[in-house]
Coordinates of C-alpha atoms in Angstrom, one line a residue:
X1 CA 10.0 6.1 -25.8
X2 CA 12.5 4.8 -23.1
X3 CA 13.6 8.4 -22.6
X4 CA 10.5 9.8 -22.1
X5 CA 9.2 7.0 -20.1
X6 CA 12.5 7.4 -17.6
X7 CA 11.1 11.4 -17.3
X8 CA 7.5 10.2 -16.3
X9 CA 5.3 8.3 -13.8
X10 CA 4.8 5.3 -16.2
X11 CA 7.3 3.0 -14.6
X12 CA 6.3 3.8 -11.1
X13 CA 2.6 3.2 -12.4
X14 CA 3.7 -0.2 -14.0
X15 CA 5.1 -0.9 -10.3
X16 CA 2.0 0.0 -8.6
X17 CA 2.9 2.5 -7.1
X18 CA 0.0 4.5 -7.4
X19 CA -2.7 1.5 -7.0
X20 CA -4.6 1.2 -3.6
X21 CA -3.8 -1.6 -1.4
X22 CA -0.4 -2.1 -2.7
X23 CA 2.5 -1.5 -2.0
X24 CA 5.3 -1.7 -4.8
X25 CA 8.0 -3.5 -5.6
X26 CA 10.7 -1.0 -6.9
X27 CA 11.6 1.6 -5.6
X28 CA 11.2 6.0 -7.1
X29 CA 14.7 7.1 -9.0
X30 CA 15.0 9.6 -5.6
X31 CA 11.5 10.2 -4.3
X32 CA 7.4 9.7 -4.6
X33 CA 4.1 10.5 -2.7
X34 CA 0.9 9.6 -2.8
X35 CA -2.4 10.4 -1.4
X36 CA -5.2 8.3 -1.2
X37 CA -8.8 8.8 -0.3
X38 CA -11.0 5.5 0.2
X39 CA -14.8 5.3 0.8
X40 CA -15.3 2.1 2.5
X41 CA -19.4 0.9 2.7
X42 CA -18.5 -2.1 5.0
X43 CA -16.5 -0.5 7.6
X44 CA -18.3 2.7 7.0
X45 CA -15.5 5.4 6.9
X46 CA -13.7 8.1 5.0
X47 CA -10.2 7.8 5.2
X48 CA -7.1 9.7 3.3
X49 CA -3.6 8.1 3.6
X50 CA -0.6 10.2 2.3
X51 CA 2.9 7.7 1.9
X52 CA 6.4 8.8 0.9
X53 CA 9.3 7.5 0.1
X54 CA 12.5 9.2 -0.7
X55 CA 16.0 7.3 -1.4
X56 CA 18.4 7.3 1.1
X57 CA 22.0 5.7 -0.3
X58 CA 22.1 2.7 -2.0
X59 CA 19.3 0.3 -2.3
X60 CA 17.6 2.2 1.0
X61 CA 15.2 4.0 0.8
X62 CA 13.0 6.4 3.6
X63 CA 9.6 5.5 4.2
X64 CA 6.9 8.1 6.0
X65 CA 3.5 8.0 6.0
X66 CA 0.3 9.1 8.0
X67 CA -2.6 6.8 7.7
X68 CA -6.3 8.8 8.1
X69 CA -4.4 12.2 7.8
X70 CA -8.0 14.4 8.3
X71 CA -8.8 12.2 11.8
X72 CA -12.1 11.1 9.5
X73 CA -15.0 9.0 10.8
X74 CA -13.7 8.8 14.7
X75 CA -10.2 7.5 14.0
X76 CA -7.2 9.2 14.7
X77 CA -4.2 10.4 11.6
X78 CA -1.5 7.5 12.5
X79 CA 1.9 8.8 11.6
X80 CA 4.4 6.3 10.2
X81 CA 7.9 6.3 9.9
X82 CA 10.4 3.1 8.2
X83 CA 12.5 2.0 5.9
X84 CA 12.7 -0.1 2.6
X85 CA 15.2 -2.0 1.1
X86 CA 15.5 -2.9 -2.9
X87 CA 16.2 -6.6 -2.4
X88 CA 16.1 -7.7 -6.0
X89 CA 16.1 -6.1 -9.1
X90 CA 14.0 -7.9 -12.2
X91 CA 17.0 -7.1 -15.1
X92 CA 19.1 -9.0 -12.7
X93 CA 17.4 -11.5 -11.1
X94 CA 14.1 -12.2 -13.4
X95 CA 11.8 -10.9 -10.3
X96 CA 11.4 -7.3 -8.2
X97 CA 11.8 -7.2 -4.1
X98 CA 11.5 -4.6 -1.6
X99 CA 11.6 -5.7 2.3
X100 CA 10.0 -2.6 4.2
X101 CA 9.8 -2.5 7.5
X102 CA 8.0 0.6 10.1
X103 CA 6.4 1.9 12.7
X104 CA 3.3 3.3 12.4
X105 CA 2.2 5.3 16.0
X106 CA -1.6 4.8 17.3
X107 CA -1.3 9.1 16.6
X108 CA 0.6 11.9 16.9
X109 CA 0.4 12.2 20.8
X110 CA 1.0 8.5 21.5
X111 CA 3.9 6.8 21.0
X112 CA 2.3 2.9 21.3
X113 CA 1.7 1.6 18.1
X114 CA 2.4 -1.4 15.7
X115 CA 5.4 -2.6 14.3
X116 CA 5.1 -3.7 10.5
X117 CA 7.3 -5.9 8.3
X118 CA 6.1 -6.3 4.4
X119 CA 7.8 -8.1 1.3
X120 CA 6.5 -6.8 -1.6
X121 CA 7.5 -9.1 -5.3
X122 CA 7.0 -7.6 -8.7
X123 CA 7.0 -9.7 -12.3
X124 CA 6.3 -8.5 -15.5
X125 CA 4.9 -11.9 -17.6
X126 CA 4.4 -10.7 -21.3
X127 CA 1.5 -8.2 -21.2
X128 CA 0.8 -8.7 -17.7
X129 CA 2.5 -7.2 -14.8
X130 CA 1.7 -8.7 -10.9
X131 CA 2.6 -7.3 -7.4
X132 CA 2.6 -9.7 -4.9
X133 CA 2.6 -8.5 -0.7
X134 CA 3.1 -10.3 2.5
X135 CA 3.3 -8.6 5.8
X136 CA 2.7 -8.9 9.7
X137 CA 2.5 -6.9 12.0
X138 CA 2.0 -6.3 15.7
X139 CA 2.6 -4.2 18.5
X140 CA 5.9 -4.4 20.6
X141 CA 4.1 -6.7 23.4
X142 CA 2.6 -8.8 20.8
X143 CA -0.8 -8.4 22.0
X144 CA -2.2 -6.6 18.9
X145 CA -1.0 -8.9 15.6
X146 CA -2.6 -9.1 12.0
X147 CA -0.9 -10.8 9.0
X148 CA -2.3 -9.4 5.2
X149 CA -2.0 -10.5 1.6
X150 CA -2.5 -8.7 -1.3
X151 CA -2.0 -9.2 -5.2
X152 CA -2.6 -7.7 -8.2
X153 CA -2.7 -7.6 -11.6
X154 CA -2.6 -5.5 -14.7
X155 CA -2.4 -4.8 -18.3
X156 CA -1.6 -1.7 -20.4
X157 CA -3.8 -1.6 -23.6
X158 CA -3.0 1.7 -24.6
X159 CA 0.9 3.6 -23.5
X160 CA 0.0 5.3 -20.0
X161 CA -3.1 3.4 -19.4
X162 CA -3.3 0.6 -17.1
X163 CA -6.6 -1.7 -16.0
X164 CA -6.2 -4.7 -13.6
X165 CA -7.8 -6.1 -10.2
X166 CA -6.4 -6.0 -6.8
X167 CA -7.4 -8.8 -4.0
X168 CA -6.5 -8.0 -0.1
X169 CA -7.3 -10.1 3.2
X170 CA -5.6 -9.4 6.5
X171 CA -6.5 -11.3 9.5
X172 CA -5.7 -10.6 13.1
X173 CA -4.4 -13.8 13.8
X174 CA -6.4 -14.8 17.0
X175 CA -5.7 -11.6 18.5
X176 CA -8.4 -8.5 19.5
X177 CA -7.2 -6.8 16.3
X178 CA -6.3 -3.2 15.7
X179 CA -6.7 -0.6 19.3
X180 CA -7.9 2.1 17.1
X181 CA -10.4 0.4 14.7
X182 CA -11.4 -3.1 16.3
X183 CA -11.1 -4.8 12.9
X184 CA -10.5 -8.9 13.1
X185 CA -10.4 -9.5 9.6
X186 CA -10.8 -7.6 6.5
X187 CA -11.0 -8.2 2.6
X188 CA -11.1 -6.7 -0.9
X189 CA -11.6 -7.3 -4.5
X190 CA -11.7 -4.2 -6.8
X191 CA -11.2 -3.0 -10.2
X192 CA -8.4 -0.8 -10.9
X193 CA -7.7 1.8 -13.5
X194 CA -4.1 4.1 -13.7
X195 CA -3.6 7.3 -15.8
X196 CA -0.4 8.8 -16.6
X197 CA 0.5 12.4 -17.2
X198 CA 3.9 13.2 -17.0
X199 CA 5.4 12.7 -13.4
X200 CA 2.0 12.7 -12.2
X201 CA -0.2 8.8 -11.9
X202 CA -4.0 9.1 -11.0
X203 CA -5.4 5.7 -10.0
X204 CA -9.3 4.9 -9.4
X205 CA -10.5 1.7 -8.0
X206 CA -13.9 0.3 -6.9
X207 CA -15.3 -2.9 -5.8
X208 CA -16.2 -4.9 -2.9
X209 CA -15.0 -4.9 0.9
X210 CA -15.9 -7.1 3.8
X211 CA -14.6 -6.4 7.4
X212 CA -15.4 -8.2 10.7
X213 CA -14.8 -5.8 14.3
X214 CA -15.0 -6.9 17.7
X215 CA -18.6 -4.8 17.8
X216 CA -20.0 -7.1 14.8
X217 CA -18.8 -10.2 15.4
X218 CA -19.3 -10.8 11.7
X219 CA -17.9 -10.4 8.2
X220 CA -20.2 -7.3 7.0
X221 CA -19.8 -6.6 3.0
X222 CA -20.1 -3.3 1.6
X223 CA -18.8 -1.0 -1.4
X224 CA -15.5 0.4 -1.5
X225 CA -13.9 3.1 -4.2
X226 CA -10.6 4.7 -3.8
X227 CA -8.8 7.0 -5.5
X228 CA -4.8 7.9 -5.9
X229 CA -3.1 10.8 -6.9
X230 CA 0.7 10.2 -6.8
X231 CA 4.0 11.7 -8.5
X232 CA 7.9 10.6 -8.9
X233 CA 11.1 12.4 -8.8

């Protein structure tokens, strides 16, 4: 039912919220988190990502994160901090909007880092719902850049159960990519699958990722599976 739906994770899990490699559209009632843990086979890492958001007055909302939170596979945890903005609302204007914008530090002991601006879009055609993200970001002297796209679809064929794909590509943009990882360009296509249970959305995704560095000079392709455990307040 509506009610029930309104006391649960199911609209946040419509909005992919809980689905890796995207960021959503609308916003939590007052507040969600998620954690994510990838496996990567092309870049060769272990990463977990935790990101929050908690509303603030109005159609802003808080954004924190921290990006490789366990310092995995010779990175450093990147702590993030923004906000979002509900710019359109799809009862009233036929489509979903959020503008985010944040900073997101190089780690917790150094305050260079990268400043990020995203537009997510959210539509709900019939059976299918699609997310829709555009970003770019860079560091404050505009030597370090990348620009990203990302999509994705989904279906629910039985109440609290959602399958769909996902597609991401960032590029650098002719620049020496990210400090901390060396990545020029990087892609993914994946499977996706969301569970409901209550307030709580699990989310497991697999497929393929392909990621050119500074060091391989070349787009490598490996396997990558991720998986999202998230709630809403």
């Amino acid at each position: 039912s509506a009610a029930a739906d309104a006391a649960s994770a199911h609209g946040a899990a419509n909005d992919d919220t809980f689905t890796p490699a995207l960021t959503h559209a609308t916003g939590p009632t007052l507040a969600s988190v998620t954690a994510t843990t990838t496996l990567d086979g092309a870049a060769h890492t272990s990463t977990a990502d935790l990101f929050g958001e908690v509303q603030v007055w109005g159609p802003a909302r808080l954004v924190l994160r921290v990006d490789n939170v366990f310092a995995t596979s010779g990175g450093k945890a990147r702590p993030g901090i923004g906000a979002a903005v509900q710019l359109l609302d799809e009862r009233k204007h036929g489509v979903a909007s959020s503008a985010y914008v944040s900073y997101k530090a190089e780690g917790f002991t150094e305050a260079e880092g990268e400043i990020e601006g995203l537009v997510s879009f959210g539509k709900q055609l019939g059976p299918v719902h699609g997310t829709l993200n555009l970003a770019y970001g860079q560091d404050p002297d505009g030597v370090e850049r990348d620009g990203e796209i990302a999509a994705g679809l989904h279906v629910e064929p039985l109440h609290g159960l959602f399958t769909g794909v996902v597609g991401r590509f960032r590029d650098a943009l002719g620049s020496n990519g990210d400090k901390g990882t060396g990545i020029l360009r990087d892609a993914l296509g994946a499977a996706t699958v969301t569970y409901v249970i209550g307030r709580v959305g699990l989310t497991a995704s697999a497929g393929v990722a392909g990621v050119k560095t500074i060091q391989s000079g070349t787009m490598q392709a490996g396997a990558e599976a991720a998986f999202a455990v998230g709630t809403v307040f």
